[in-house]
């Protein structure tokens, strides 16, 4: 069992590398110039060159990937261009409310599931049993991304 767990953990390393590689290249090979989006179409060429250099976009893609990967491993997620703040700081500010919502949703889901299960068992083949099955099916059928 221990060997299996070690093997799975070691297998996780190349999988994470491949996922990071795909995510990086998909976002960096999208059409359009991110510097032109930031500065606008009327920006001077000198300003575009300066911003590209400051963002590291003047380097080859493979060099940018390994720098990005090294920063991610160290926990440096860079700066948010939208919020003008370090991404790690933005994540730290939002992790607590996100965690509280997730815990509340989990407790609510477990409680509702247990209550519906008990009601369905007690009132087998009656209205409450059918109602709990219907509610459960609706709950499972709604996609998690639905607002």
N, C-alpha and C. Protein backbone atom coordinates (compact mmCIF):
# COMPACT_ATOMS: atom_id res chain seq x y z
N UNK A 1 0.83 -1.20 0.00
CA UNK A 1 0.00 0.00 0.00
C UNK A 1 0.87 1.26 0.00
N UNK A 2 1.92 1.23 0.82
CA UNK A 2 2.81 2.38 0.90
C UNK A 2 3.49 2.63 -0.44
N UNK A 3 3.91 1.55 -1.11
CA UNK A 3 4.55 1.69 -2.43
C UNK A 3 3.59 2.28 -3.45
N UNK A 4 2.33 1.88 -3.36
CA UNK A 4 1.32 2.41 -4.27
C UNK A 4 1.15 3.91 -4.08
N UNK A 5 1.08 4.35 -2.83
CA UNK A 5 0.92 5.78 -2.54
C UNK A 5 2.14 6.56 -3.02
N UNK A 6 3.32 6.04 -2.77
CA UNK A 6 4.55 6.71 -3.23
C UNK A 6 4.57 6.79 -4.75
N UNK A 7 4.18 5.69 -5.39
CA UNK A 7 4.14 5.67 -6.86
C UNK A 7 3.17 6.72 -7.40
N UNK A 8 2.00 6.84 -6.79
CA UNK A 8 1.00 7.82 -7.23
C UNK A 8 1.48 9.25 -7.01
N UNK A 9 2.15 9.49 -5.89
CA UNK A 9 2.67 10.83 -5.62
C UNK A 9 3.76 11.18 -6.63
N UNK A 10 4.63 10.23 -6.93
CA UNK A 10 5.67 10.48 -7.93
C UNK A 10 5.09 10.68 -9.32
N UNK A 11 4.00 10.01 -9.61
CA UNK A 11 3.33 10.19 -10.89
C UNK A 11 2.66 11.56 -10.99
N UNK A 12 2.33 12.13 -9.85
CA UNK A 12 1.70 13.44 -9.82
C UNK A 12 2.63 14.54 -10.33
N UNK A 13 3.93 14.39 -10.12
CA UNK A 13 4.89 15.42 -10.52
C UNK A 13 4.88 15.67 -12.03
N UNK A 14 5.03 14.65 -12.88
CA UNK A 14 4.97 14.95 -14.32
C UNK A 14 3.60 15.42 -14.79
N UNK A 15 2.55 14.93 -14.13
CA UNK A 15 1.20 15.37 -14.51
C UNK A 15 1.04 16.86 -14.22
N UNK A 16 1.47 17.31 -13.04
CA UNK A 16 1.40 18.73 -12.71
C UNK A 16 2.25 19.56 -13.66
N UNK A 17 3.41 19.04 -14.04
CA UNK A 17 4.27 19.75 -14.99
C UNK A 17 3.58 19.90 -16.34
N UNK A 18 2.96 18.85 -16.82
CA UNK A 18 2.28 18.89 -18.12
C UNK A 18 1.08 19.84 -18.07
N UNK A 19 0.31 19.80 -16.98
CA UNK A 19 -0.83 20.71 -16.84
C UNK A 19 -0.35 22.16 -16.80
N UNK A 20 0.73 22.42 -16.06
CA UNK A 20 1.29 23.78 -16.01
C UNK A 20 1.77 24.21 -17.38
N UNK A 21 2.41 23.32 -18.09
CA UNK A 21 2.91 23.62 -19.44
C UNK A 21 1.75 23.97 -20.37
N UNK A 22 0.71 23.18 -20.35
CA UNK A 22 -0.45 23.44 -21.21
C UNK A 22 -1.12 24.75 -20.83
N UNK A 23 -1.34 24.97 -19.54
CA UNK A 23 -1.99 26.21 -19.10
C UNK A 23 -1.17 27.43 -19.48
N UNK A 24 0.13 27.37 -19.30
CA UNK A 24 0.99 28.51 -19.64
C UNK A 24 0.95 28.80 -21.13
N UNK A 25 1.11 27.77 -21.93
CA UNK A 25 1.16 27.99 -23.38
C UNK A 25 -0.19 28.39 -23.96
N UNK A 26 -1.27 27.89 -23.42
CA UNK A 26 -2.59 28.31 -23.90
C UNK A 26 -2.79 29.79 -23.62
N UNK A 27 -2.45 30.24 -22.43
CA UNK A 27 -2.66 31.65 -22.10
C UNK A 27 -1.67 32.56 -22.80
N UNK A 28 -0.49 32.08 -23.11
CA UNK A 28 0.51 32.93 -23.74
C UNK A 28 0.46 32.91 -25.27
N UNK A 29 -0.21 31.95 -25.84
CA UNK A 29 -0.29 31.87 -27.30
C UNK A 29 -1.64 32.34 -27.83
N UNK A 30 -2.45 32.94 -26.97
CA UNK A 30 -3.72 33.48 -27.45
C UNK A 30 -3.44 34.65 -28.39
N UNK A 31 -4.32 34.83 -29.37
CA UNK A 31 -4.10 35.95 -30.29
C UNK A 31 -4.24 37.29 -29.58
N UNK A 32 -3.54 38.28 -30.10
CA UNK A 32 -3.58 39.61 -29.52
C UNK A 32 -2.33 39.89 -28.71
N UNK A 33 -2.10 41.15 -28.49
CA UNK A 33 -0.93 41.60 -27.75
C UNK A 33 -1.38 42.12 -26.38
N UNK A 34 -0.99 41.47 -25.30
CA UNK A 34 -1.44 41.91 -23.98
C UNK A 34 -0.98 43.33 -23.64
N UNK A 35 0.17 43.73 -24.16
CA UNK A 35 0.66 45.08 -23.87
C UNK A 35 -0.23 46.12 -24.56
N UNK A 36 -0.68 45.83 -25.76
CA UNK A 36 -1.60 46.75 -26.45
C UNK A 36 -2.94 46.82 -25.72
N UNK A 37 -3.36 45.72 -25.11
CA UNK A 37 -4.60 45.74 -24.33
C UNK A 37 -4.42 46.62 -23.10
N UNK A 38 -3.26 46.52 -22.46
CA UNK A 38 -2.99 47.32 -21.26
C UNK A 38 -2.88 48.79 -21.60
N UNK A 39 -2.09 49.10 -22.63
CA UNK A 39 -1.80 50.50 -22.96
C UNK A 39 -2.78 51.13 -23.93
N UNK A 40 -3.47 50.32 -24.71
CA UNK A 40 -4.36 50.85 -25.73
C UNK A 40 -3.66 50.88 -27.07
N UNK A 41 -4.44 51.04 -28.12
CA UNK A 41 -3.90 51.01 -29.48
C UNK A 41 -3.11 52.25 -29.85
N UNK A 42 -3.30 53.33 -29.15
CA UNK A 42 -2.64 54.59 -29.49
C UNK A 42 -1.31 54.77 -28.76
N UNK A 43 -0.83 53.76 -28.06
CA UNK A 43 0.41 53.87 -27.29
C UNK A 43 1.62 53.99 -28.22
N UNK A 44 2.61 54.74 -27.75
CA UNK A 44 3.84 54.91 -28.52
C UNK A 44 4.64 53.61 -28.51
N UNK A 45 5.40 53.40 -29.57
CA UNK A 45 6.18 52.16 -29.71
C UNK A 45 7.21 52.03 -28.58
N UNK A 46 7.80 53.14 -28.17
CA UNK A 46 8.79 53.11 -27.09
C UNK A 46 8.15 52.66 -25.77
N UNK A 47 6.93 53.11 -25.53
CA UNK A 47 6.21 52.72 -24.32
C UNK A 47 5.87 51.23 -24.37
N UNK A 48 5.50 50.74 -25.52
CA UNK A 48 5.18 49.32 -25.68
C UNK A 48 6.41 48.46 -25.40
N UNK A 49 7.55 48.88 -25.94
CA UNK A 49 8.80 48.14 -25.72
C UNK A 49 9.16 48.15 -24.24
N UNK A 50 8.98 49.29 -23.57
CA UNK A 50 9.31 49.41 -22.14
C UNK A 50 8.43 48.49 -21.30
N UNK A 51 7.12 48.48 -21.58
CA UNK A 51 6.21 47.65 -20.79
C UNK A 51 6.46 46.17 -21.07
N UNK A 52 6.74 45.82 -22.33
CA UNK A 52 7.07 44.42 -22.65
C UNK A 52 8.30 43.97 -21.87
N UNK A 53 9.29 44.84 -21.78
CA UNK A 53 10.51 44.50 -21.04
C UNK A 53 10.22 44.38 -19.55
N UNK A 54 9.39 45.27 -19.01
CA UNK A 54 9.10 45.23 -17.58
C UNK A 54 8.27 44.00 -17.21
N UNK A 55 7.44 43.52 -18.13
CA UNK A 55 6.65 42.32 -17.88
C UNK A 55 7.37 41.04 -18.27
N UNK A 56 8.53 41.17 -18.90
CA UNK A 56 9.30 40.01 -19.32
C UNK A 56 8.79 39.39 -20.61
N UNK A 57 7.94 40.11 -21.33
CA UNK A 57 7.38 39.58 -22.57
C UNK A 57 8.33 39.67 -23.75
N UNK A 58 9.50 40.27 -23.52
CA UNK A 58 10.49 40.37 -24.59
C UNK A 58 11.40 39.13 -24.62
N UNK A 59 11.24 38.23 -23.67
CA UNK A 59 12.06 37.02 -23.60
C UNK A 59 11.39 35.89 -24.37
N UNK A 60 12.18 34.88 -24.78
CA UNK A 60 11.57 33.73 -25.46
C UNK A 60 10.55 33.03 -24.57
N UNK A 61 9.58 32.41 -25.20
CA UNK A 61 8.47 31.78 -24.49
C UNK A 61 8.95 30.70 -23.52
N UNK A 62 9.91 29.90 -23.90
CA UNK A 62 10.38 28.81 -23.04
C UNK A 62 11.09 29.36 -21.80
N UNK A 63 11.82 30.47 -21.95
CA UNK A 63 12.48 31.12 -20.81
C UNK A 63 11.42 31.67 -19.86
N UNK A 64 10.39 32.29 -20.42
CA UNK A 64 9.30 32.83 -19.58
C UNK A 64 8.59 31.70 -18.84
N UNK A 65 8.43 30.55 -19.51
CA UNK A 65 7.76 29.43 -18.85
C UNK A 65 8.54 28.96 -17.63
N UNK A 66 9.84 28.74 -17.78
CA UNK A 66 10.61 28.23 -16.65
C UNK A 66 10.75 29.26 -15.53
N UNK A 67 10.80 30.54 -15.87
CA UNK A 67 10.78 31.57 -14.82
C UNK A 67 9.44 31.57 -14.10
N UNK A 68 8.36 31.47 -14.87
CA UNK A 68 7.03 31.43 -14.29
C UNK A 68 6.88 30.21 -13.38
N UNK A 69 7.33 29.04 -13.84
CA UNK A 69 7.23 27.82 -13.06
C UNK A 69 8.04 27.91 -11.77
N UNK A 70 9.25 28.48 -11.86
CA UNK A 70 10.08 28.65 -10.66
C UNK A 70 9.39 29.58 -9.66
N UNK A 71 8.78 30.65 -10.15
CA UNK A 71 8.06 31.56 -9.26
C UNK A 71 6.85 30.88 -8.62
N UNK A 72 6.13 30.08 -9.39
CA UNK A 72 4.96 29.37 -8.85
C UNK A 72 5.39 28.41 -7.75
N UNK A 73 6.47 27.68 -7.97
CA UNK A 73 6.96 26.72 -6.97
C UNK A 73 7.35 27.44 -5.68
N UNK A 74 7.89 28.65 -5.80
CA UNK A 74 8.27 29.44 -4.62
C UNK A 74 7.09 30.15 -3.98
N UNK A 75 5.91 30.09 -4.61
CA UNK A 75 4.74 30.76 -4.05
C UNK A 75 4.58 32.19 -4.52
N UNK A 76 5.37 32.62 -5.48
CA UNK A 76 5.26 33.97 -6.03
C UNK A 76 4.39 33.88 -7.28
N UNK A 77 3.15 34.31 -7.17
CA UNK A 77 2.22 34.22 -8.28
C UNK A 77 2.20 35.46 -9.15
N UNK A 78 3.08 36.40 -8.87
CA UNK A 78 3.16 37.62 -9.68
C UNK A 78 2.20 38.68 -9.19
N UNK A 79 2.02 39.69 -10.02
CA UNK A 79 1.14 40.81 -9.68
C UNK A 79 -0.08 40.80 -10.59
N UNK A 80 -1.21 41.15 -10.02
CA UNK A 80 -2.44 41.25 -10.79
C UNK A 80 -2.43 42.57 -11.55
N UNK A 81 -2.54 42.49 -12.86
CA UNK A 81 -2.58 43.71 -13.66
C UNK A 81 -3.91 44.43 -13.48
N UNK A 82 -4.93 43.69 -13.13
CA UNK A 82 -6.26 44.26 -12.94
C UNK A 82 -6.38 44.99 -11.60
N UNK A 83 -5.85 44.40 -10.55
CA UNK A 83 -5.99 44.96 -9.20
C UNK A 83 -4.75 45.71 -8.72
N UNK A 84 -3.66 45.65 -9.48
CA UNK A 84 -2.40 46.28 -9.09
C UNK A 84 -1.95 45.85 -7.70
N UNK A 85 -2.00 44.56 -7.45
CA UNK A 85 -1.60 44.01 -6.16
C UNK A 85 -1.01 42.62 -6.40
N UNK A 86 -0.17 42.14 -5.48
CA UNK A 86 0.34 40.77 -5.63
C UNK A 86 -0.80 39.76 -5.58
N UNK A 87 -0.74 38.78 -6.46
CA UNK A 87 -1.80 37.77 -6.53
C UNK A 87 -1.89 37.00 -5.22
N UNK A 88 -0.75 36.72 -4.58
CA UNK A 88 -0.79 36.00 -3.31
C UNK A 88 -1.54 36.80 -2.24
N UNK A 89 -1.41 38.12 -2.27
CA UNK A 89 -2.13 38.97 -1.33
C UNK A 89 -3.63 38.93 -1.63
N UNK A 90 -3.99 38.99 -2.90
CA UNK A 90 -5.39 38.93 -3.29
C UNK A 90 -6.00 37.59 -2.87
N UNK A 91 -5.25 36.50 -3.10
CA UNK A 91 -5.73 35.18 -2.69
C UNK A 91 -5.88 35.09 -1.17
N UNK A 92 -4.92 35.64 -0.44
CA UNK A 92 -4.97 35.59 1.02
C UNK A 92 -6.20 36.34 1.55
N UNK A 93 -6.54 37.45 0.91
CA UNK A 93 -7.71 38.22 1.35
C UNK A 93 -9.01 37.47 1.09
N UNK A 94 -9.04 36.68 0.04
CA UNK A 94 -10.29 36.03 -0.37
C UNK A 94 -10.43 34.58 0.09
N UNK A 95 -9.37 34.01 0.64
CA UNK A 95 -9.43 32.59 1.00
C UNK A 95 -10.34 32.34 2.21
N UNK A 96 -10.34 33.25 3.19
CA UNK A 96 -11.16 33.04 4.39
C UNK A 96 -12.65 33.07 4.07
N UNK A 97 -13.17 34.10 3.37
CA UNK A 97 -14.60 34.06 3.03
C UNK A 97 -14.97 32.86 2.15
N UNK A 98 -14.08 32.49 1.24
CA UNK A 98 -14.34 31.34 0.38
C UNK A 98 -14.42 30.07 1.21
N UNK A 99 -13.50 29.91 2.15
CA UNK A 99 -13.49 28.74 3.02
C UNK A 99 -14.76 28.68 3.87
N UNK A 100 -15.18 29.84 4.41
CA UNK A 100 -16.39 29.87 5.23
C UNK A 100 -17.63 29.48 4.42
N UNK A 101 -17.73 29.98 3.20
CA UNK A 101 -18.86 29.62 2.34
C UNK A 101 -18.83 28.12 2.03
N UNK A 102 -17.65 27.59 1.74
CA UNK A 102 -17.53 26.16 1.42
C UNK A 102 -17.91 25.30 2.62
N UNK A 103 -17.46 25.67 3.81
CA UNK A 103 -17.80 24.90 5.01
C UNK A 103 -19.30 24.97 5.28
N UNK A 104 -19.88 26.17 5.17
CA UNK A 104 -21.32 26.31 5.38
C UNK A 104 -22.10 25.46 4.38
N UNK A 105 -21.70 25.49 3.11
CA UNK A 105 -22.40 24.71 2.09
C UNK A 105 -22.27 23.22 2.37
N UNK A 106 -21.10 22.79 2.82
CA UNK A 106 -20.90 21.37 3.12
C UNK A 106 -21.76 20.93 4.31
N UNK A 107 -21.77 21.73 5.36
CA UNK A 107 -22.58 21.41 6.54
C UNK A 107 -24.06 21.39 6.17
N UNK A 108 -24.49 22.38 5.39
CA UNK A 108 -25.89 22.43 4.96
C UNK A 108 -26.23 21.21 4.11
N UNK A 109 -25.36 20.85 3.18
CA UNK A 109 -25.61 19.71 2.31
C UNK A 109 -25.69 18.40 3.07
N UNK A 110 -24.76 18.21 4.01
CA UNK A 110 -24.77 16.98 4.82
C UNK A 110 -26.03 16.92 5.68
N UNK A 111 -26.38 18.03 6.31
CA UNK A 111 -27.56 18.07 7.17
C UNK A 111 -28.83 17.80 6.37
N UNK A 112 -28.97 18.49 5.25
CA UNK A 112 -30.16 18.29 4.41
C UNK A 112 -30.21 16.86 3.89
N UNK A 113 -29.08 16.32 3.48
CA UNK A 113 -29.05 14.94 2.98
C UNK A 113 -29.43 13.93 4.04
N UNK A 114 -28.90 14.12 5.25
CA UNK A 114 -29.25 13.20 6.34
C UNK A 114 -30.73 13.28 6.68
N UNK A 115 -31.26 14.50 6.77
CA UNK A 115 -32.68 14.66 7.09
C UNK A 115 -33.57 14.05 6.01
N UNK A 116 -33.25 14.33 4.75
CA UNK A 116 -34.04 13.74 3.67
C UNK A 116 -33.91 12.22 3.66
N UNK A 117 -32.73 11.71 3.95
CA UNK A 117 -32.53 10.26 4.00
C UNK A 117 -33.33 9.61 5.11
N UNK A 118 -33.32 10.23 6.28
CA UNK A 118 -34.09 9.68 7.41
C UNK A 118 -35.58 9.73 7.11
N UNK A 119 -36.05 10.87 6.57
CA UNK A 119 -37.47 10.98 6.23
C UNK A 119 -37.87 9.95 5.18
N UNK A 120 -37.01 9.74 4.20
CA UNK A 120 -37.31 8.77 3.15
C UNK A 120 -37.35 7.35 3.71
N UNK A 121 -36.49 7.06 4.67
CA UNK A 121 -36.46 5.72 5.27
C UNK A 121 -37.68 5.49 6.15
N UNK A 122 -38.06 6.52 6.90
CA UNK A 122 -39.21 6.38 7.81
C UNK A 122 -40.52 6.31 7.03
N UNK A 123 -40.64 7.11 6.00
CA UNK A 123 -41.88 7.17 5.20
C UNK A 123 -41.67 6.49 3.84
N UNK A 124 -41.19 5.26 3.87
CA UNK A 124 -40.86 4.52 2.66
C UNK A 124 -42.09 4.38 1.75
N UNK A 125 -41.92 4.69 0.46
CA UNK A 125 -42.95 4.60 -0.58
C UNK A 125 -44.13 5.54 -0.34
N UNK A 126 -43.93 6.56 0.44
CA UNK A 126 -44.97 7.56 0.67
C UNK A 126 -44.53 8.87 0.02
N UNK A 127 -45.34 9.90 0.21
CA UNK A 127 -45.08 11.20 -0.43
C UNK A 127 -43.71 11.75 -0.06
N UNK A 128 -43.33 11.70 1.22
CA UNK A 128 -42.04 12.26 1.64
C UNK A 128 -40.86 11.52 1.01
N UNK A 129 -41.01 10.22 0.81
CA UNK A 129 -39.97 9.44 0.15
C UNK A 129 -39.80 9.89 -1.29
N UNK A 130 -40.90 10.01 -2.02
CA UNK A 130 -40.85 10.45 -3.41
C UNK A 130 -40.36 11.90 -3.51
N UNK A 131 -40.79 12.73 -2.57
CA UNK A 131 -40.37 14.13 -2.55
C UNK A 131 -38.86 14.24 -2.33
N UNK A 132 -38.33 13.45 -1.40
CA UNK A 132 -36.89 13.51 -1.13
C UNK A 132 -36.08 13.00 -2.33
N UNK A 133 -36.59 11.98 -3.01
CA UNK A 133 -35.92 11.49 -4.22
C UNK A 133 -35.92 12.57 -5.30
N UNK A 134 -37.06 13.23 -5.47
CA UNK A 134 -37.17 14.29 -6.48
C UNK A 134 -36.23 15.44 -6.17
N UNK A 135 -36.21 15.88 -4.92
CA UNK A 135 -35.32 16.99 -4.51
C UNK A 135 -33.87 16.58 -4.71
N UNK A 136 -33.52 15.35 -4.35
CA UNK A 136 -32.15 14.87 -4.52
C UNK A 136 -31.75 14.85 -5.99
N UNK A 137 -32.64 14.38 -6.85
CA UNK A 137 -32.34 14.35 -8.28
C UNK A 137 -32.17 15.75 -8.85
N UNK A 138 -33.01 16.68 -8.41
CA UNK A 138 -32.83 18.07 -8.85
C UNK A 138 -31.49 18.62 -8.39
N UNK A 139 -31.14 18.33 -7.15
CA UNK A 139 -29.87 18.82 -6.62
C UNK A 139 -28.66 18.27 -7.35
N UNK A 140 -28.72 17.01 -7.72
CA UNK A 140 -27.62 16.39 -8.45
C UNK A 140 -27.57 16.90 -9.89
N UNK A 141 -28.74 17.19 -10.47
CA UNK A 141 -28.81 17.58 -11.88
C UNK A 141 -28.35 19.00 -12.15
N UNK A 142 -28.40 19.88 -11.16
CA UNK A 142 -28.01 21.28 -11.37
C UNK A 142 -26.49 21.37 -11.44
N UNK A 143 -25.95 21.93 -12.51
CA UNK A 143 -24.49 22.06 -12.61
C UNK A 143 -23.93 22.97 -11.51
N UNK A 144 -22.72 22.68 -11.09
CA UNK A 144 -22.13 23.45 -9.99
C UNK A 144 -21.80 24.88 -10.40
N UNK A 145 -21.66 25.15 -11.70
CA UNK A 145 -21.34 26.50 -12.15
C UNK A 145 -22.58 27.35 -12.37
N UNK A 146 -23.76 26.77 -12.19
CA UNK A 146 -25.00 27.50 -12.41
C UNK A 146 -25.18 28.52 -11.29
N UNK A 147 -25.52 29.77 -11.63
CA UNK A 147 -25.62 30.80 -10.57
C UNK A 147 -26.74 30.60 -9.60
